[in-house]
XYZ file of C-alpha atoms in Angstrom:
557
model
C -17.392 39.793 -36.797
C -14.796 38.963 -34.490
C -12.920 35.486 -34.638
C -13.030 33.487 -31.107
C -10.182 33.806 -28.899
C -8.631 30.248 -27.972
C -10.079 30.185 -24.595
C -13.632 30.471 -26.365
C -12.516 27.837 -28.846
C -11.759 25.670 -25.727
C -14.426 25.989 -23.767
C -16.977 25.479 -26.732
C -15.150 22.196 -27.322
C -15.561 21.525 -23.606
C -19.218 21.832 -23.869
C -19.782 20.006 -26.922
C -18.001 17.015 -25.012
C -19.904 17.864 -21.924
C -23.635 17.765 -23.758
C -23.077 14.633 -25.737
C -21.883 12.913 -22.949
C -25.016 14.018 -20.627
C -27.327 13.062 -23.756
C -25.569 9.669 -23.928
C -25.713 8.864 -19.868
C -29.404 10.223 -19.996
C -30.494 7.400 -23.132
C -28.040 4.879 -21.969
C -29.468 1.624 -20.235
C -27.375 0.738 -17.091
C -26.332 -2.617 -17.543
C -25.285 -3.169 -13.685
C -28.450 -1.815 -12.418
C -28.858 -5.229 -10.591
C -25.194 -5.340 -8.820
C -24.693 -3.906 -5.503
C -22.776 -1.019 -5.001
C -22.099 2.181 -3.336
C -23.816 5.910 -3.664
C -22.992 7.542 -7.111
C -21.156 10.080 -5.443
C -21.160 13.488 -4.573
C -20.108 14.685 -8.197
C -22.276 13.628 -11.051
C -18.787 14.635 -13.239
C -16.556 12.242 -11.509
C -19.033 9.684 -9.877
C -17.049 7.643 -7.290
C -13.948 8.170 -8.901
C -13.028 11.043 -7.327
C -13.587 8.893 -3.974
C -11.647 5.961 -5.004
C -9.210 8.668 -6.036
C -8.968 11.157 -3.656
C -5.424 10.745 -1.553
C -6.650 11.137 1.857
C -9.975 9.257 1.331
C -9.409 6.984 -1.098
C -8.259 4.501 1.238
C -11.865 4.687 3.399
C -13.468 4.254 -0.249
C -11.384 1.199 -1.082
C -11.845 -0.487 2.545
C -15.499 0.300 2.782
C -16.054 -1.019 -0.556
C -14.801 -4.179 -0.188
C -16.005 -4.834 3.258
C -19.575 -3.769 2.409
C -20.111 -5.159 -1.110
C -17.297 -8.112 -1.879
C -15.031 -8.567 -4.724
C -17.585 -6.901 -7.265
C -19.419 -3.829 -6.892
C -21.131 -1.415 -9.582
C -19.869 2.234 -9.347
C -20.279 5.407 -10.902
C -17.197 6.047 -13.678
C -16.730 9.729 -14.964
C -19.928 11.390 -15.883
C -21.176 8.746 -13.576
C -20.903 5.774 -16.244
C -21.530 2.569 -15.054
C -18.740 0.273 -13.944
C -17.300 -2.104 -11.981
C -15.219 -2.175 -9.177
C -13.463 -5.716 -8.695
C -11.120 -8.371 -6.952
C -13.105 -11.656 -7.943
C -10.025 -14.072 -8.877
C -11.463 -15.896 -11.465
C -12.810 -12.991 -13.077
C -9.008 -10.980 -12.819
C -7.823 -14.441 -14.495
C -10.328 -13.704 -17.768
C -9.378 -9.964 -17.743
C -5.204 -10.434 -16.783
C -5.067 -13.355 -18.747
C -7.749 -15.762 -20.960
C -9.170 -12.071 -22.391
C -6.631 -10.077 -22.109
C -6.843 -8.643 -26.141
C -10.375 -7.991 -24.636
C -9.808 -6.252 -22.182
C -7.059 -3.499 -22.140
C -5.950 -0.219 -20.781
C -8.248 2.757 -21.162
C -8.010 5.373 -24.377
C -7.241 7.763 -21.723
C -4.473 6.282 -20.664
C -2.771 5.391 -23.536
C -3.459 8.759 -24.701
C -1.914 10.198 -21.740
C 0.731 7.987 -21.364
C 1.771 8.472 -25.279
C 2.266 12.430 -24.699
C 3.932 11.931 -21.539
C 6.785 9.220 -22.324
C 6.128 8.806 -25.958
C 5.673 5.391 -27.869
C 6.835 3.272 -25.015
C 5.509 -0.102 -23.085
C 3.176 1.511 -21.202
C 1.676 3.595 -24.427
C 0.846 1.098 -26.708
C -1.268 -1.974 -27.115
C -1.764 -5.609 -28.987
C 0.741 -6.341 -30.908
C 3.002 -3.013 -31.133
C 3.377 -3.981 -26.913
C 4.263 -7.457 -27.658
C 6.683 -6.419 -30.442
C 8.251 -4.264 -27.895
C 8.434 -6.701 -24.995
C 9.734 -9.148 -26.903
C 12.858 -6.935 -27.483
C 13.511 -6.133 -23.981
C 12.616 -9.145 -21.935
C 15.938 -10.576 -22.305
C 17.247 -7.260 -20.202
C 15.320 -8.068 -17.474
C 15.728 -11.762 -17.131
C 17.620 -14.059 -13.953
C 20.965 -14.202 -15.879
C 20.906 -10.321 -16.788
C 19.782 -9.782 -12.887
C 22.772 -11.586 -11.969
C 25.308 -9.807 -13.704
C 24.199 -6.213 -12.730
C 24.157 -7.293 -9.117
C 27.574 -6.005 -8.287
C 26.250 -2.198 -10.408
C 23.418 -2.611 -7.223
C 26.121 -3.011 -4.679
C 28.117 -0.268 -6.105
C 25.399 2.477 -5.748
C 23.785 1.733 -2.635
C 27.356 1.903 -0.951
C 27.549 4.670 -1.869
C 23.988 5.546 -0.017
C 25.344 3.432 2.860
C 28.580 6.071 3.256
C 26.294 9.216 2.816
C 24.046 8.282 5.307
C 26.564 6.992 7.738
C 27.922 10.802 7.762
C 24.683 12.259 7.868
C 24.763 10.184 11.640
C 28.333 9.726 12.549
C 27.429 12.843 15.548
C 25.008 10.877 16.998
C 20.810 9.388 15.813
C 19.448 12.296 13.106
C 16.241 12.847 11.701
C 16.806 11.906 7.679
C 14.225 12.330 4.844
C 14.486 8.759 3.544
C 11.962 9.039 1.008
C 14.578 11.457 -0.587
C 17.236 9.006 -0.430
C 15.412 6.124 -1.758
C 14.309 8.506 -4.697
C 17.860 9.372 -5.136
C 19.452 5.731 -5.161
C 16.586 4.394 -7.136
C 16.918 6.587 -9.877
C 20.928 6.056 -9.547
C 19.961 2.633 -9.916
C 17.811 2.443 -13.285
C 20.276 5.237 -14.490
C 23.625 3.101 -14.318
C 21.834 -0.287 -14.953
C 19.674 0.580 -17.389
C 21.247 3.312 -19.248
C 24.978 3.019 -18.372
C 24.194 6.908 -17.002
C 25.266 8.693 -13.490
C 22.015 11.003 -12.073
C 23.885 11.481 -8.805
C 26.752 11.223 -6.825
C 24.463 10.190 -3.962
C 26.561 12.596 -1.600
C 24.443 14.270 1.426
C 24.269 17.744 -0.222
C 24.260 16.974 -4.050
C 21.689 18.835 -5.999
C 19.262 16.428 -7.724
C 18.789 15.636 -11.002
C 15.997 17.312 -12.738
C 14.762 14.401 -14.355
C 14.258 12.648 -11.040
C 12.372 15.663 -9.649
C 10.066 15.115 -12.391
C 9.102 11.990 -12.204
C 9.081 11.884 -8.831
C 6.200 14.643 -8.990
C 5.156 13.644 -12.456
C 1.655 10.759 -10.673
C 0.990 13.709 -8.453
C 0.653 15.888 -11.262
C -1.512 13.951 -13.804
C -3.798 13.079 -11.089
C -4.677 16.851 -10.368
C -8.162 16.996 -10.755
C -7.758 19.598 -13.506
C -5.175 17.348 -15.170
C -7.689 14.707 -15.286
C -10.662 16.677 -16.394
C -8.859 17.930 -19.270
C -7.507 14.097 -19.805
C -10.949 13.123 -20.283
C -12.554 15.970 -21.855
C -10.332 18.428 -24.140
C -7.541 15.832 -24.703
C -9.219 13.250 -27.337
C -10.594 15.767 -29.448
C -6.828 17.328 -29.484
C -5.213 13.879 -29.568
C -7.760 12.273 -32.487
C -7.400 15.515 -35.082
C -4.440 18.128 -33.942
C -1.401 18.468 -34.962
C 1.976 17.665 -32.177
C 2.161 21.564 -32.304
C -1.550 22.168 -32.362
C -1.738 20.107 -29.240
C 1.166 21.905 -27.174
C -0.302 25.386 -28.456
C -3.681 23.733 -26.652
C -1.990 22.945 -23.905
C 0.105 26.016 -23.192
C -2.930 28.310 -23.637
C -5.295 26.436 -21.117
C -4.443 28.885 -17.480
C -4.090 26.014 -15.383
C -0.971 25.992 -13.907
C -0.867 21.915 -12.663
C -1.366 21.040 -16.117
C 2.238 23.566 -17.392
C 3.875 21.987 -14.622
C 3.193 18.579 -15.701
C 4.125 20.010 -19.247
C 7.540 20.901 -17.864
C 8.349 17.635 -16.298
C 7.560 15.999 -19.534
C 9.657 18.705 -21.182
C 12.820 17.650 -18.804
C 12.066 13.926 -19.521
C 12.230 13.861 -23.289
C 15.120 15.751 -23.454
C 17.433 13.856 -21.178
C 15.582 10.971 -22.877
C 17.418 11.954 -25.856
C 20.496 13.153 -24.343
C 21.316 9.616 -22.990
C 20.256 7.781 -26.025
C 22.459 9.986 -28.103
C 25.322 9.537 -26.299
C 24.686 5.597 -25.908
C 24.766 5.380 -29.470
C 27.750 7.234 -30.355
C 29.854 5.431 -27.725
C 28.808 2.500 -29.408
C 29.559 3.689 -32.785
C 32.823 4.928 -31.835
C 33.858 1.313 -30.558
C 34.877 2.084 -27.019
C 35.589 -0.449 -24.432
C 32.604 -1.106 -22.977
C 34.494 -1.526 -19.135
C 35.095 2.310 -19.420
C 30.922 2.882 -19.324
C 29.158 2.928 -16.573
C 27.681 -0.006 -15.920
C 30.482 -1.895 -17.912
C 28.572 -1.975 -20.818
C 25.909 -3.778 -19.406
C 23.434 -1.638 -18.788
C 19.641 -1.884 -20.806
C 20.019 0.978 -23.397
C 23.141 -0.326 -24.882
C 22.040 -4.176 -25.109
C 18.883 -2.944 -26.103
C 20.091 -0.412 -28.966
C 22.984 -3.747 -30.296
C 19.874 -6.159 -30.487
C 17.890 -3.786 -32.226
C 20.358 -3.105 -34.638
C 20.412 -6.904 -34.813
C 16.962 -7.756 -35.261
C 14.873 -8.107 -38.376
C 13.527 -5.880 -39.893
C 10.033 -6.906 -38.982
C 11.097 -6.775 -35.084
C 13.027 -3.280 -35.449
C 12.233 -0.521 -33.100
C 12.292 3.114 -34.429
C 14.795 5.190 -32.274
C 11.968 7.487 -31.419
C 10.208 3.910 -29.548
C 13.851 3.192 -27.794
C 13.953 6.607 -26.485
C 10.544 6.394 -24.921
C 11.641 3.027 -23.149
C 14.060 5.533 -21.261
C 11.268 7.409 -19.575
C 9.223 4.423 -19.310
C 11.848 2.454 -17.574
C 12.757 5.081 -15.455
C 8.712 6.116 -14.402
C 8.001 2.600 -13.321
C 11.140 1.448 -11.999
C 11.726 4.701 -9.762
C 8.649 5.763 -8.422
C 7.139 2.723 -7.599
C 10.604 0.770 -6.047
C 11.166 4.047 -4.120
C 7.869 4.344 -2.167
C 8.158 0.410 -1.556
C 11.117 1.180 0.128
C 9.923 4.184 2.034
C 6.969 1.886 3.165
C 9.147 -1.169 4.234
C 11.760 1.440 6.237
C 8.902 3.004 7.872
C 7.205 -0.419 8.930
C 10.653 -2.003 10.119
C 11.100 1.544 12.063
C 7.453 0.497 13.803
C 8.311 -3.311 14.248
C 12.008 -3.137 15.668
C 11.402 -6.463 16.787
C 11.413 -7.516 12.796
C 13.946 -4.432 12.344
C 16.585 -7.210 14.908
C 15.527 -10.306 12.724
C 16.413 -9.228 9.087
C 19.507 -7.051 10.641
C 20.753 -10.157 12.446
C 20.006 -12.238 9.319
C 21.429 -10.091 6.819
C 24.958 -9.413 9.109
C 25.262 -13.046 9.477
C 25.278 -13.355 5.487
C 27.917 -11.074 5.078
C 30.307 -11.921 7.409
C 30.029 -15.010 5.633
C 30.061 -13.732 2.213
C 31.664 -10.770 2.215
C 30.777 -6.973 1.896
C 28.687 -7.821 -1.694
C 25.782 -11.012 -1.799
C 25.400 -12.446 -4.850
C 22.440 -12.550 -6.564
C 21.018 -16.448 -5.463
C 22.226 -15.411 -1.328
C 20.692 -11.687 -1.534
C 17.454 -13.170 -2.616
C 16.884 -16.179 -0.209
C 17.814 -14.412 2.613
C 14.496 -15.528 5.036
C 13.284 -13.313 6.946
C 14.773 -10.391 3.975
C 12.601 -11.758 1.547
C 9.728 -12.169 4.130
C 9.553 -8.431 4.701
C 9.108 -7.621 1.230
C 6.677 -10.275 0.342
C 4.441 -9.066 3.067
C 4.756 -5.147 2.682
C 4.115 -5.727 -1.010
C 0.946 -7.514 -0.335
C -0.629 -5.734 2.473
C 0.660 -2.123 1.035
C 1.039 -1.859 -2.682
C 2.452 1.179 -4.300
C -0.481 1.153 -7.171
C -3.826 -0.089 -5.320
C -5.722 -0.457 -8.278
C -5.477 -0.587 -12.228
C -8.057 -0.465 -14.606
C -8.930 -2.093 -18.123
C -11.414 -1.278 -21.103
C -13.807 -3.811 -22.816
C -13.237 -3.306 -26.415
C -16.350 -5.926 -27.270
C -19.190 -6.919 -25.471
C -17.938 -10.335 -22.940
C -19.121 -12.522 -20.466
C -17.233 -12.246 -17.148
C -17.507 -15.848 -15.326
C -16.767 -15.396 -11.212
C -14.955 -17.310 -8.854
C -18.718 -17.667 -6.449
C -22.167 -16.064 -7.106
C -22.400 -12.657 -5.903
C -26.487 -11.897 -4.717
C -28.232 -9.281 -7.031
C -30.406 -6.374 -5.091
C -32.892 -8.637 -5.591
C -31.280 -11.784 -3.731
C -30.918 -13.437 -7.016
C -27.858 -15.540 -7.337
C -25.327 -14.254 -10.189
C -22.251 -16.862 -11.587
C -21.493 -14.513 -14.689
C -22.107 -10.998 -15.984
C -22.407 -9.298 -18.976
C -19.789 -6.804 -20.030
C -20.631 -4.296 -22.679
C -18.074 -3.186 -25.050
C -16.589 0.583 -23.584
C -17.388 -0.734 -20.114
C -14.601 0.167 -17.535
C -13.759 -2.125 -14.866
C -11.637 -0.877 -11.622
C -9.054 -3.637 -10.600
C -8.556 -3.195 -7.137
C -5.150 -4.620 -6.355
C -5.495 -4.037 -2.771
C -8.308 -5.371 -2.352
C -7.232 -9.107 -3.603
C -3.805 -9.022 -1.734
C -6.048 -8.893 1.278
C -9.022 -10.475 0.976
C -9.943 -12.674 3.859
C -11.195 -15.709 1.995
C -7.534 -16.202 0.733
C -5.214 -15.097 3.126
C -7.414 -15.254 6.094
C -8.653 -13.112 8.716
C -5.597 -11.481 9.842
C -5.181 -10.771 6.000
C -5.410 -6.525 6.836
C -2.428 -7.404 9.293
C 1.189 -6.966 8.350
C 3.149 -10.204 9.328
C 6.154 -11.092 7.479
C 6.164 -14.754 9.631
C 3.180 -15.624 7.646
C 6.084 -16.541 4.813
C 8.319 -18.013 7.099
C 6.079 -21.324 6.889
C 3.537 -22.672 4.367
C 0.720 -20.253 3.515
C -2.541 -21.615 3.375
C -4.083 -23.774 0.837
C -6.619 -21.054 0.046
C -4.107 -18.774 -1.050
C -2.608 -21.285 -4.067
C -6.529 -22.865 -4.216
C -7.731 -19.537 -5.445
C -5.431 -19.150 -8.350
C -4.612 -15.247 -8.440
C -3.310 -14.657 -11.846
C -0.336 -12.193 -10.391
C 3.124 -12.818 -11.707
C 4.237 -12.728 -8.209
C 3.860 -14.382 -5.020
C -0.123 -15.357 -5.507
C -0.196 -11.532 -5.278
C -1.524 -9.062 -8.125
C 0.955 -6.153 -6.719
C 3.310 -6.676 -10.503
C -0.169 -7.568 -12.176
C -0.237 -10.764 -14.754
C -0.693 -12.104 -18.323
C 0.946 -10.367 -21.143
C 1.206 -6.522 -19.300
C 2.892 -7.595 -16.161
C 5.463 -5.676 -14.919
C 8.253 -6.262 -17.009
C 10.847 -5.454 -14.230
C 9.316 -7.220 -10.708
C 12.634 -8.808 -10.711
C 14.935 -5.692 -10.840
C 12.349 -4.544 -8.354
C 12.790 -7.231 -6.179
C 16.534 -6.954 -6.811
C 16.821 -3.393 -5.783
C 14.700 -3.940 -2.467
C 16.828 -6.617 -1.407
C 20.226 -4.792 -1.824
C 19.595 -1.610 -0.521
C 17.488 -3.099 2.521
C 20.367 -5.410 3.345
C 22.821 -2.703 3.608
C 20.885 0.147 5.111
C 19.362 -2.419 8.232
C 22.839 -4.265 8.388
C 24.713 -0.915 9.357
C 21.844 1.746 10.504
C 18.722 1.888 13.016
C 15.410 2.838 11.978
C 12.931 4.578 13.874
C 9.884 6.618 14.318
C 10.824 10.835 13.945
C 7.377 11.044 16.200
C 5.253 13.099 13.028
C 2.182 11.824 11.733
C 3.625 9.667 8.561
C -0.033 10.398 5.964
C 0.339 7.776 2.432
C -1.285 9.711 -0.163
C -3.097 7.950 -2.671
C -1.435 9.796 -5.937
C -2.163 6.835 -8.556
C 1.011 6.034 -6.731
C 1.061 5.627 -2.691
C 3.583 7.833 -1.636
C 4.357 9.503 1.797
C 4.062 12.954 3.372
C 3.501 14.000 6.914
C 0.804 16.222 8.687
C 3.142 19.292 8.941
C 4.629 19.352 5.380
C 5.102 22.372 4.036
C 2.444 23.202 1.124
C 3.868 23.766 -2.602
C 2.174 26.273 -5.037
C -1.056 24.223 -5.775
C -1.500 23.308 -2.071
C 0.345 19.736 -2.329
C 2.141 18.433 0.806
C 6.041 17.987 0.026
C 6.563 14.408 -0.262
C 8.811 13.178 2.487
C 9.564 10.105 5.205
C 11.089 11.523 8.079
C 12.827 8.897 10.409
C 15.260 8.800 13.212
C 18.462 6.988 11.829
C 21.428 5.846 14.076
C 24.622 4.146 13.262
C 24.419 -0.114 14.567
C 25.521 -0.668 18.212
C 27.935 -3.561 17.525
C 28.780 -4.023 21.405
């Protein structure tokens, strides 16, 4: 008898999976049957996931969602599961916060996350994540932000020059998504790694790395990424081997899931090439003025206070190289499509475009060419802008957390049950999944009002209402849950916020912003990131990701 090839193999694992999760939906009692919510969906597979999902109508799901059923909703999870979709403050606050060992990321993303950047902060859980914060919070405090300020300066003048030659014949249409990929990677590569990516010069080729995770959300949330996520990959991930698992994933002929394997591929290995070489320069002694960075950047504090640190706090080298990827996922991808967003919102309000660029002139004529930290920060109308874009357009619109043991979920008001009955609390079963809709809270009407779906940076220029403070949103930032809460906040909102502010200030002070005329489309891609209606298509039929704008060089007459 002839053995089973390894595409049989597969796809009898597949339908195992497949069977015993219909037999378990068919038995299962739905313990939301009484909470409003929308249609199931058009696949019993991916239930209204796929909607909340999709990029071009995921945004229709999210508003219509909220408008129609409040800040909690039942929907249909994969194999059309029941969950919950919500934005209820007091309930974030138990889940963020109060319950947070309760509630945490989902086994697929962990999973996911661990084969993709390795043992890093976004792969692990309970203690192993607070061992690991706990060594790199000091990087990414107010004093550290303060010293790598002039490291910010240095690399976005060197976006400023580029750009200003890209114009110096006259108002050009520019990719600025590009750019802001560029510098932001620049960024996290001097400051946190002591590490050049680019030379940031018009015509330089880019880095590999950043071209993969750039494309690396877009990838995973393939639809035949994500089945395999949540169908082949635990039974791989729970009993195979490292080499077992890439031999699974090199024979399966779907060719989104080897391209995600090749950006991984690229990221791990100049993972290791930078660690490597920030550990021998240390070894060796060497002035730490000559690195990049100065000898400031994260890896090589990180790697000294390691070496430092008990034995019980220790990080294996394997955990400090997956902080590399980590760092660089969340602090490029995210920053740089923040940016895109504010450019192309200041390029359709020049009105706002006048205020920050007459603001942010007047602060260095008075200052000089580079702010420091405190006056870069407390600029106004500066700090206004990002405030607001960040709340009424964040780059990840939702998140989403596990029960790991059955919970009662208390709610800010009483939601009405299909039968009209009042409900104050609800039961949460252990394996439940609950969609966090980030959106959703940074504009709900009953805190910021009813011109909450509008964007107006003068709503910070004076105090917000007591609403917004009365309802107690347990974001880190700003009454806003755009750099979540509780123990898994963003680590780095502040080099974030950092980053924004320098690059913002230079790029309005010296250039004009304004509409190229194309249809600008924000693709929901896990991350929110930009394309246009023309854009040319790549292999799988993906729109290249790009911001085109009209830039011009500052009429100082």
């Amino acid at each position: 008898m002839a053995s089973p090839t390894s595409t049989q193999v597969v796809v009898a694992l597949l339908g195992t999976w497949v069977g015993w999760r219909v037999l378990k939906r068919v038995f299962a009692r739905d313990p939301f049957a009484h909470i409003p919510g929308p249609a199931s969906g058009s696949s019993w597979l991916g239930g209204n996931l796929l909607d909340l999902f999709d990029k071009d109508g995921g945004w229709d799901f999210n508003f219509n969602t909220a408008k129609k059923y409040g800040r909690v909703s039942r929907i249909a999870g994969f194999f059309s599961a029941p969950a919950l979709y919500l934005y209820d403050p007091k309930a974030l606050h138990h889940i963020i916060v109060k319950d947070q060992n309760i509630y945490e990321e989902p086994d697929d993303f962990i999973r996911s996350n661990k084969r993709t950047f390795g043992l890093g902060l976004l792969s692990t859980l309970g203690d192993h994540h607070r061992k690991q914060r706990k060594l790199l919070n000091p990087v990414f405090s107010i004093a550290h932000m303060k010293e790598m300020t002039p490291t910010f300066y240095s690399v976005t003048q060197k976006l400023q020059k580029s750009i200003a030659q890209q114009v110096a014949s006259g108002e050009t249409e520019i990719d600025m998504l590009q750019w802001m990929t560029r510098t932001a990677l620049e960024l996290i590569g001097q400051s946190g790694f002591g590490y050049s990516f680019d030379t940031l010069e018009p015509d330089a080729v880019q880095h590999p790395f950043g071209i993969s995770v750039k494309n690396l959300f877009r990838g995973l949330n393939n639809p035949g990424v994500i089945l395999t996520r949540v169908t082949i990959w635990p039974y791989v991930f729970n009993f195979g081997s490292p080499k077992f698992q890439r031999w699974v994933v090199d024979t399966l002929p779907w060719k989104a899931l080897h391209e995600v394997r090749d950006m991984v591929d690229v990221m791990h290995n100049t993972s290791v090439d930078i660690f490597e070489a920030t550990k021998r320069s240390l070894a060796r002694g060497e002035d730490p003025s000559t690195r990049i960075g100065g000898g400031k950047d994260i890896m090589s504090i990180l790697i000294k206070a390691n070496s430092s640190a008990s034995e019980e706090d220790k990080l294996p080298d394997s955990e400090l190289i997956a902080q590399i990827s980590t760092l660089t996922f969340a602090a490029m991808d995210t920053t740089s499509n923040a940016l895109a967003r504010i450019l192309d919102l200041l390029s359709l309000h020049p009105e706002i475009q006048d205020k920050v660029r007459e603001e942010v002139t007047n602060a260095h004529e008075e200052h000089g060419a580079e702010l420091d930290y405190e006056t870069v920060m407390a600029l106004p109308w500066l700090d206004a802008v990002c405030r607001e874009s960040l709340r009424l357009y964040p780059s990840g619109p939702t998140t989403m957390r596990t029960a790991r043991e059955d919970v009662m979920l208390p709610l800010s008001e009483p939601i009405l049950s299909k039968s009209g009955k009042e409900v104050n609390e609800i039961l949460i079963p252990s394996g439940t999944n609950i969609i966090i809709s980030i959106l959703s809270c940074n504009r709900d009407p009953k805190i910021w009002g009813p011109d909450a779906d509008k964007w107006k940076p003068e709503r910070w220029m004076k105090p917000l209402p007591g609403s917004v403070a009365d309802a107690k949103v347990p974001g880190v930032y700003s009454h806003l849950m755009t750099f979540l809460g509780g123990g898994r906040a963003c680590i780095g909102f502040k080099f974030s916020q950092l980053e924004m502010k320098v690059v913002l200030s230079l790029l309005i002070q010296s250039f004009t912003f304004s509409p190229s005329g194309k249809k600008i489309i924000w693709e929901m891609n896990a991350i929110v990131q930009p394309t246009t209606e023309d854009a040319e298509l790549s292999a799988t039929g993906d729109r290249k990701l790009q911001l085109p704008l009209k830039v011009s060089l500052v009429d100082r007459k």
